[in-house]
PDB file of C-alpha atoms in Angstrom:
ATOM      1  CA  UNK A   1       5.388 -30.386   6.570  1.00 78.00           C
ATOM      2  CA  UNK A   2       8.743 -29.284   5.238  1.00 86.00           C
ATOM      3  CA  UNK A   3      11.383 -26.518   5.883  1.00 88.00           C
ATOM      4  CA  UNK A   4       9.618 -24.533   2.874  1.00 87.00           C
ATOM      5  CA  UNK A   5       6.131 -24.688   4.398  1.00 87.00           C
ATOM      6  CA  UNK A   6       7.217 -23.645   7.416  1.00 90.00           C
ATOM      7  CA  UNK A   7       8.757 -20.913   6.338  1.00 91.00           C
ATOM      8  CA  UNK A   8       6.416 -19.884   4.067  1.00 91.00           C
ATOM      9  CA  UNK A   9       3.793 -19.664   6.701  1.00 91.00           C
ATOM     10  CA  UNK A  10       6.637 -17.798   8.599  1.00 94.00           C
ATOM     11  CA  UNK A  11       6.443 -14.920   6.373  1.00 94.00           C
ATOM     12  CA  UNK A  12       3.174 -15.288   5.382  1.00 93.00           C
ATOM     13  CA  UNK A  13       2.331 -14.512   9.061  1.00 94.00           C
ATOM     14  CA  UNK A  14       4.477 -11.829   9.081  1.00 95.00           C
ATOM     15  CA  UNK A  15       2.718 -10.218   5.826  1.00 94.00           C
ATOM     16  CA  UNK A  16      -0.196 -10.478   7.394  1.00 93.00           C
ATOM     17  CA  UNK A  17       0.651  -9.061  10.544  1.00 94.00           C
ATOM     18  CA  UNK A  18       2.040  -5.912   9.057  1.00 93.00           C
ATOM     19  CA  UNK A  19      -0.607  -5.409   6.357  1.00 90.00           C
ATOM     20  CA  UNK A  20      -2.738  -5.483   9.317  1.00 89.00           C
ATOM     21  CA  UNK A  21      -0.931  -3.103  11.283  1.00 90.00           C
ATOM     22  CA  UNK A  22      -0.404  -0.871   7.897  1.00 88.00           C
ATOM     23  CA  UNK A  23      -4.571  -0.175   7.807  1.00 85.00           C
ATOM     24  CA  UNK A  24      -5.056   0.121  12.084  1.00 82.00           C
ATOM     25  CA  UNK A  25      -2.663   2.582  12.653  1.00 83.00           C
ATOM     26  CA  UNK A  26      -3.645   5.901  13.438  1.00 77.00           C
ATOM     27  CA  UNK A  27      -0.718   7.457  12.113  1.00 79.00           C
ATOM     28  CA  UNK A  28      -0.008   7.987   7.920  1.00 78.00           C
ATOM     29  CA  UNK A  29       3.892   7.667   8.561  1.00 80.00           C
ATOM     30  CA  UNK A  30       3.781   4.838  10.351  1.00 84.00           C
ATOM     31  CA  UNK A  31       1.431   3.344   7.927  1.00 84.00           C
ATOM     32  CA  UNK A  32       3.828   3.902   5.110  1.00 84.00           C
ATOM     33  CA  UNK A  33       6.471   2.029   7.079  1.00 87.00           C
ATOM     34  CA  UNK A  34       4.558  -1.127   7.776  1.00 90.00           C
ATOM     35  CA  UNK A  35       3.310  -1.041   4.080  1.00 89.00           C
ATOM     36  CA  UNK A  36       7.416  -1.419   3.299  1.00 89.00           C
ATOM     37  CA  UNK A  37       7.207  -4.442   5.592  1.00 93.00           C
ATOM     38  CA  UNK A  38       4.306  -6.151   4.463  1.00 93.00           C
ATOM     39  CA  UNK A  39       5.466  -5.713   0.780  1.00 91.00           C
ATOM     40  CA  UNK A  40       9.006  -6.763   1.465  1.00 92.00           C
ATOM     41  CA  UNK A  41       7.611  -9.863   3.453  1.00 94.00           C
ATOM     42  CA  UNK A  42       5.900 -10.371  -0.239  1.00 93.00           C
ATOM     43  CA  UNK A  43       8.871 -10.341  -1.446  1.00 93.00           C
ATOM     44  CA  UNK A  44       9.982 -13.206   0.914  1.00 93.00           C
ATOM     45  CA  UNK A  45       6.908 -14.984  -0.256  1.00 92.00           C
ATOM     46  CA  UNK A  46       8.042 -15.130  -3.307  1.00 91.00           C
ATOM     47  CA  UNK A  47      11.516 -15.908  -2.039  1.00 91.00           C
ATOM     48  CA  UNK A  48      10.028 -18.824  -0.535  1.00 91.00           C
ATOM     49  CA  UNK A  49       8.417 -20.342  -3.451  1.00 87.00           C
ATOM     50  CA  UNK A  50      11.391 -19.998  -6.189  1.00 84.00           C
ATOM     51  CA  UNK A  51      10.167 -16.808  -7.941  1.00 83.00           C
ATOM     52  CA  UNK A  52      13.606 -14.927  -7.066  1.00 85.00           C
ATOM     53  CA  UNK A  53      12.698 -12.619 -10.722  1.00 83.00           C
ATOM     54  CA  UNK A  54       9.475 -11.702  -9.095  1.00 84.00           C
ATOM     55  CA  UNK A  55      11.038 -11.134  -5.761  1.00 88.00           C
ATOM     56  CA  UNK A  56      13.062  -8.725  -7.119  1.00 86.00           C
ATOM     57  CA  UNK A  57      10.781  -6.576  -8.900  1.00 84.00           C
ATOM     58  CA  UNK A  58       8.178  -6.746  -6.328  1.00 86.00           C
ATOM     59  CA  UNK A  59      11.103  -5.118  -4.146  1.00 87.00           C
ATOM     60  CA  UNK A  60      12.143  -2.770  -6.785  1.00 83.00           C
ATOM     61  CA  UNK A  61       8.410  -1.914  -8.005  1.00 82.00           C
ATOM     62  CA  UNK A  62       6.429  -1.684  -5.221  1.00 82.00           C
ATOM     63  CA  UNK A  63       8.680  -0.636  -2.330  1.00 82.00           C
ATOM     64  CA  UNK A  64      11.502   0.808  -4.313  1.00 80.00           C
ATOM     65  CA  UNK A  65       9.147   2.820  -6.137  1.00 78.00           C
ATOM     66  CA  UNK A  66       5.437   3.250  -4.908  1.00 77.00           C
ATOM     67  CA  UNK A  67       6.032   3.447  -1.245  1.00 77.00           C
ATOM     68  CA  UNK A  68       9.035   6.347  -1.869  1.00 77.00           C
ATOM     69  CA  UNK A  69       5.793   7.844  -3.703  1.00 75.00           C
ATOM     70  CA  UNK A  70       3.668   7.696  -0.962  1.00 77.00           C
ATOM     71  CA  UNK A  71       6.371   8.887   1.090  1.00 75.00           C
ATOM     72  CA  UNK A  72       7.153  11.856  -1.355  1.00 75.00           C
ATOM     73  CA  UNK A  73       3.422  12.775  -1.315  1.00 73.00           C
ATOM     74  CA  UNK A  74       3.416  12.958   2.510  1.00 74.00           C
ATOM     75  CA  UNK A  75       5.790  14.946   2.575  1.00 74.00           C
ATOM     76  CA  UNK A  76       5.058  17.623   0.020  1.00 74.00           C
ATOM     77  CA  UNK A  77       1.554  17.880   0.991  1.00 69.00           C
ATOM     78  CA  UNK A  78       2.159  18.454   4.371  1.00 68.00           C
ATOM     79  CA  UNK A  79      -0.060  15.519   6.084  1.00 64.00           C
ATOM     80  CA  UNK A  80      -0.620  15.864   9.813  1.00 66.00           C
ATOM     81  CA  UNK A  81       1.714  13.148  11.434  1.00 65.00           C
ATOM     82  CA  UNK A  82       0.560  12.532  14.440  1.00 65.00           C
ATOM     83  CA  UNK A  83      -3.581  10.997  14.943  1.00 63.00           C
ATOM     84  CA  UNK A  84      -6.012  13.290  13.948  1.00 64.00           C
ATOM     85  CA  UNK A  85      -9.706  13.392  16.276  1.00 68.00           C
ATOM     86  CA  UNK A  86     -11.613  14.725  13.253  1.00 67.00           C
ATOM     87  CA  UNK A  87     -10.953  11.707  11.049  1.00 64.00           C
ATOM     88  CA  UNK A  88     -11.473   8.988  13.839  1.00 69.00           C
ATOM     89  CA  UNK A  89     -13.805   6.517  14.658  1.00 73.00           C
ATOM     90  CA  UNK A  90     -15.166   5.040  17.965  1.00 77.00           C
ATOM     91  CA  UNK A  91     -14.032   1.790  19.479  1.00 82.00           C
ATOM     92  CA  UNK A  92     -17.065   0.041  18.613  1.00 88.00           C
ATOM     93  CA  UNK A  93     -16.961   0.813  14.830  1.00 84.00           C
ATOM     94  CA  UNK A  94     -13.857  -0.165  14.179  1.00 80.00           C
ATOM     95  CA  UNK A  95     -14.574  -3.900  16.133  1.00 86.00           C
ATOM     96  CA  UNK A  96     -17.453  -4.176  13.950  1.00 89.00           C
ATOM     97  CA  UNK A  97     -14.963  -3.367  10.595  1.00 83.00           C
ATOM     98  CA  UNK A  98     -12.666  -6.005  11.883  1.00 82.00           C
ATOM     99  CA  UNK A  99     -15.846  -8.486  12.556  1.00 91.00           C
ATOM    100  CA  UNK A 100     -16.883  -7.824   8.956  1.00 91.00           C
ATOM    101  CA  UNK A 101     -13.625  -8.149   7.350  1.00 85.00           C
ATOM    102  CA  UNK A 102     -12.541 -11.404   9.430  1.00 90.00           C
ATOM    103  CA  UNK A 103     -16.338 -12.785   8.246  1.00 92.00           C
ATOM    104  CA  UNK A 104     -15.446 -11.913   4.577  1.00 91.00           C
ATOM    105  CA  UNK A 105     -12.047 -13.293   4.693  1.00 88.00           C
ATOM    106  CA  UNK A 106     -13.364 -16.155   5.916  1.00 92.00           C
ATOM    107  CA  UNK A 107     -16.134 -16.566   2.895  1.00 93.00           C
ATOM    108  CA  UNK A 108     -13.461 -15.763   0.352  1.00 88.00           C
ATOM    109  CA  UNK A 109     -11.188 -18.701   1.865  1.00 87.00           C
ATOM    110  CA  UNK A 110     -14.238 -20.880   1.986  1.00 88.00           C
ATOM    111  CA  UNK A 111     -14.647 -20.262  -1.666  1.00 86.00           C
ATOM    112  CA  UNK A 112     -11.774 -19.969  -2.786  1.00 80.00           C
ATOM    113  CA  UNK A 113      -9.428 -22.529  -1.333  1.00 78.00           C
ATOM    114  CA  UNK A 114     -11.284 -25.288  -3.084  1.00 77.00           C
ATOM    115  CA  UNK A 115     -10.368 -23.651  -6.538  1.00 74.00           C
ATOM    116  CA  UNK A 116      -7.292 -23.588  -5.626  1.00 68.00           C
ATOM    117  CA  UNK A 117      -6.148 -26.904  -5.039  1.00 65.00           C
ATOM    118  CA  UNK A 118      -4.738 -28.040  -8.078  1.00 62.00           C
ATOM    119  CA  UNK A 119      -3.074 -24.466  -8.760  1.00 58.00           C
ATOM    120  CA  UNK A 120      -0.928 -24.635  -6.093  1.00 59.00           C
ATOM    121  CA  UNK A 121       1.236 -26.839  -7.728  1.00 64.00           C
ATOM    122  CA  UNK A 122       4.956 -25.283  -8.111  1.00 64.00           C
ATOM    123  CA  UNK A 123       6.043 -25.519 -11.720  1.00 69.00           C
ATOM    124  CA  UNK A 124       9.786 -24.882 -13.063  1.00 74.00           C
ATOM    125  CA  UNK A 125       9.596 -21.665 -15.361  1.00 73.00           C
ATOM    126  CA  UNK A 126      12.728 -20.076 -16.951  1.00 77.00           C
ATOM    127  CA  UNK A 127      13.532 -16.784 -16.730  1.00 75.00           C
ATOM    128  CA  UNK A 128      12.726 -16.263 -20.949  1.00 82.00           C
ATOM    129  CA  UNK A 129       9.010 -17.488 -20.582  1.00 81.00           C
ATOM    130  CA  UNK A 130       8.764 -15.023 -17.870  1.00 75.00           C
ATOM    131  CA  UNK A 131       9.866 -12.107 -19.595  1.00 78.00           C
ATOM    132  CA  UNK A 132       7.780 -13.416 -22.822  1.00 82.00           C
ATOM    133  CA  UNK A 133       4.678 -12.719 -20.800  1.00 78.00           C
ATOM    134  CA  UNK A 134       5.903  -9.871 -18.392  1.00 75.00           C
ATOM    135  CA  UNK A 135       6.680  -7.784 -21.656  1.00 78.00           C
ATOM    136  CA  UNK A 136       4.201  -9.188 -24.019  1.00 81.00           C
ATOM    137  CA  UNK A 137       1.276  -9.789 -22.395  1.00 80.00           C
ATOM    138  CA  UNK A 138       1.683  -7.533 -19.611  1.00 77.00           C
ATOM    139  CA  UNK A 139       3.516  -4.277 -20.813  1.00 80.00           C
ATOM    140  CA  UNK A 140       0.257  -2.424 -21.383  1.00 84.00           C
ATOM    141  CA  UNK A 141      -0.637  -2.707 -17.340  1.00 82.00           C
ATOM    142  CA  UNK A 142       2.316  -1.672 -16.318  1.00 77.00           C
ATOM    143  CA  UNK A 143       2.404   1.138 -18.737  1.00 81.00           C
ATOM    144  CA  UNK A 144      -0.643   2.397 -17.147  1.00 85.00           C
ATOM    145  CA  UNK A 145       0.456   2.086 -13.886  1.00 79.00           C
ATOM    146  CA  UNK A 146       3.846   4.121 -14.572  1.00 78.00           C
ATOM    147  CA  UNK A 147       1.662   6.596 -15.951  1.00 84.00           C
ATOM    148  CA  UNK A 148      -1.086   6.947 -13.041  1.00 84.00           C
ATOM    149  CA  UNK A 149       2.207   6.571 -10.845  1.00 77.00           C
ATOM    150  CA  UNK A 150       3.849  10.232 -12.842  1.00 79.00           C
ATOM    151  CA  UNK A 151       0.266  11.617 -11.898  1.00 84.00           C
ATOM    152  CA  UNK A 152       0.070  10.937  -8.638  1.00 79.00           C
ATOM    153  CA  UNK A 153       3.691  12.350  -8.053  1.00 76.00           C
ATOM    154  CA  UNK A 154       2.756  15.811 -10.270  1.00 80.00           C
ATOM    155  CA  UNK A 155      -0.364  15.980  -9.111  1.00 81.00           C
ATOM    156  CA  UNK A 156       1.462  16.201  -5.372  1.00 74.00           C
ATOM    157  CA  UNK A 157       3.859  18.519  -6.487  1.00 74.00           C
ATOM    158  CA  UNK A 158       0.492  20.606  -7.447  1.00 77.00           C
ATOM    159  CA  UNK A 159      -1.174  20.682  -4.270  1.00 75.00           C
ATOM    160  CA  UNK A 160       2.247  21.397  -2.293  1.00 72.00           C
ATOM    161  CA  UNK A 161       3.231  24.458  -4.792  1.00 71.00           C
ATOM    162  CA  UNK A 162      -0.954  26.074  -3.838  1.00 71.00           C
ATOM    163  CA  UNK A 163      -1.359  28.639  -1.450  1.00 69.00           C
ATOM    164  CA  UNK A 164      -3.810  29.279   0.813  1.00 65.00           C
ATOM    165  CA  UNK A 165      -5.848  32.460   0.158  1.00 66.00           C
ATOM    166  CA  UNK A 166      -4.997  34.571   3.008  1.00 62.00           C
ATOM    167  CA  UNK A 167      -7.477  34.892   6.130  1.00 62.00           C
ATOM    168  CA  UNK A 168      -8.877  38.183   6.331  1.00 62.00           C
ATOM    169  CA  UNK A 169      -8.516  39.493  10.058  1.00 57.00           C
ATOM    170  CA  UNK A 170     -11.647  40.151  11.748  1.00 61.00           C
ATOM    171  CA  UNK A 171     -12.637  43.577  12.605  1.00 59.00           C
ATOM    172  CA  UNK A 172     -11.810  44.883  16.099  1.00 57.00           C
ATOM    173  CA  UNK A 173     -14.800  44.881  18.288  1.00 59.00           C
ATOM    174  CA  UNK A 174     -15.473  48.485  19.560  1.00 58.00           C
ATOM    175  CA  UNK A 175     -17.680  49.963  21.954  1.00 57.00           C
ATOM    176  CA  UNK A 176     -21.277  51.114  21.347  1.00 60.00           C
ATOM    177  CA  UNK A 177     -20.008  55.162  20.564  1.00 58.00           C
ATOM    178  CA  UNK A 178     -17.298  52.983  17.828  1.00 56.00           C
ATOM    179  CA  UNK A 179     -14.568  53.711  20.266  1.00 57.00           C
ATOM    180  CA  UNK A 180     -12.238  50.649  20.656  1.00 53.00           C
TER     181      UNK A 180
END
């Protein structure tokens, strides 16, 4: 095992760690900040293995960009902070979620891993034949998602700029002869 494995498995630990925490917590802030770790310990991933390109605009992309989003959107819609009881689930539920997504992690390792065995190979790309397929193949995905990206940030600006319809105040209870 060399220096590179270990620290791949380093971060890869840590990825996993905080995309865990990112889906447990109970509040949408903190959420938001452990996304920005788990995506920047992506980022390290990729580090790790040579891609220092993709590094970069996994940093730039995703937590330069979508997680400032998400942030934005919290903000301007005016999300409840804290934990909220009418959302939440008992103990017991969320055990049996964690069962069932350990057993289908599992399964998908099980299947996968095999596959994977000769793809794991690291092969020397240059910087040309990655932009050949980033903005040839690609630019049509990432099109899309700059445009469902400008709709989720208007569409937030939307619901922030409505107002509530004002509640109508009920009437004041009176006595029997309509004398309050």
């Amino acid at each position: 095992m060399t220096a590179l494995d270990v620290a791949f498995a380093a971060v890869g630990l840590v990825t996993a760690a905080s995309g865990l925490l990112a889906v447990t917590t109970r509040h949408v802030v903190h959420a938001a900040l452990w996304l920005v770790v788990c995506l920047g310990a992506v980022a390290g991933c990729y580090l790790v293995l040579g891609a220092e390109f993709v590094a970069l605009v996994q940093l730039l992309v995703y937590v330069g960009a979508i997680v400032v989003l998400v942030l934005f959107a919290l903000m301007l819609t005016r999300a409840p902070i804290g934990a909220n009881p009418d959302i939440s689930t008992g103990r017991l539920h969320r055990v049996l979620a964690g069962v069932l997504g350990a057993g289908v992690t599992a399964l998908l390792a099980a299947a996968l891993l095999p596959l994977a065995g000769p793809a794991v190979e690291r092969r020397d790309t240059s910087t040309t034949q990655l932009a050949e397929q980033l903005f040839g193949t690609w630019v049509w995905p990432f099109e899309v998602l700059s445009v469902l990206l400008l709709v989720a940030l208007v569409a937030a600006m939307a619901v922030s700029r409505m107002t509530r319809p004002p509640v109508a105040a009920e009437p004041a209870v009176t006595g029997e002869d309509g004398v309050g």
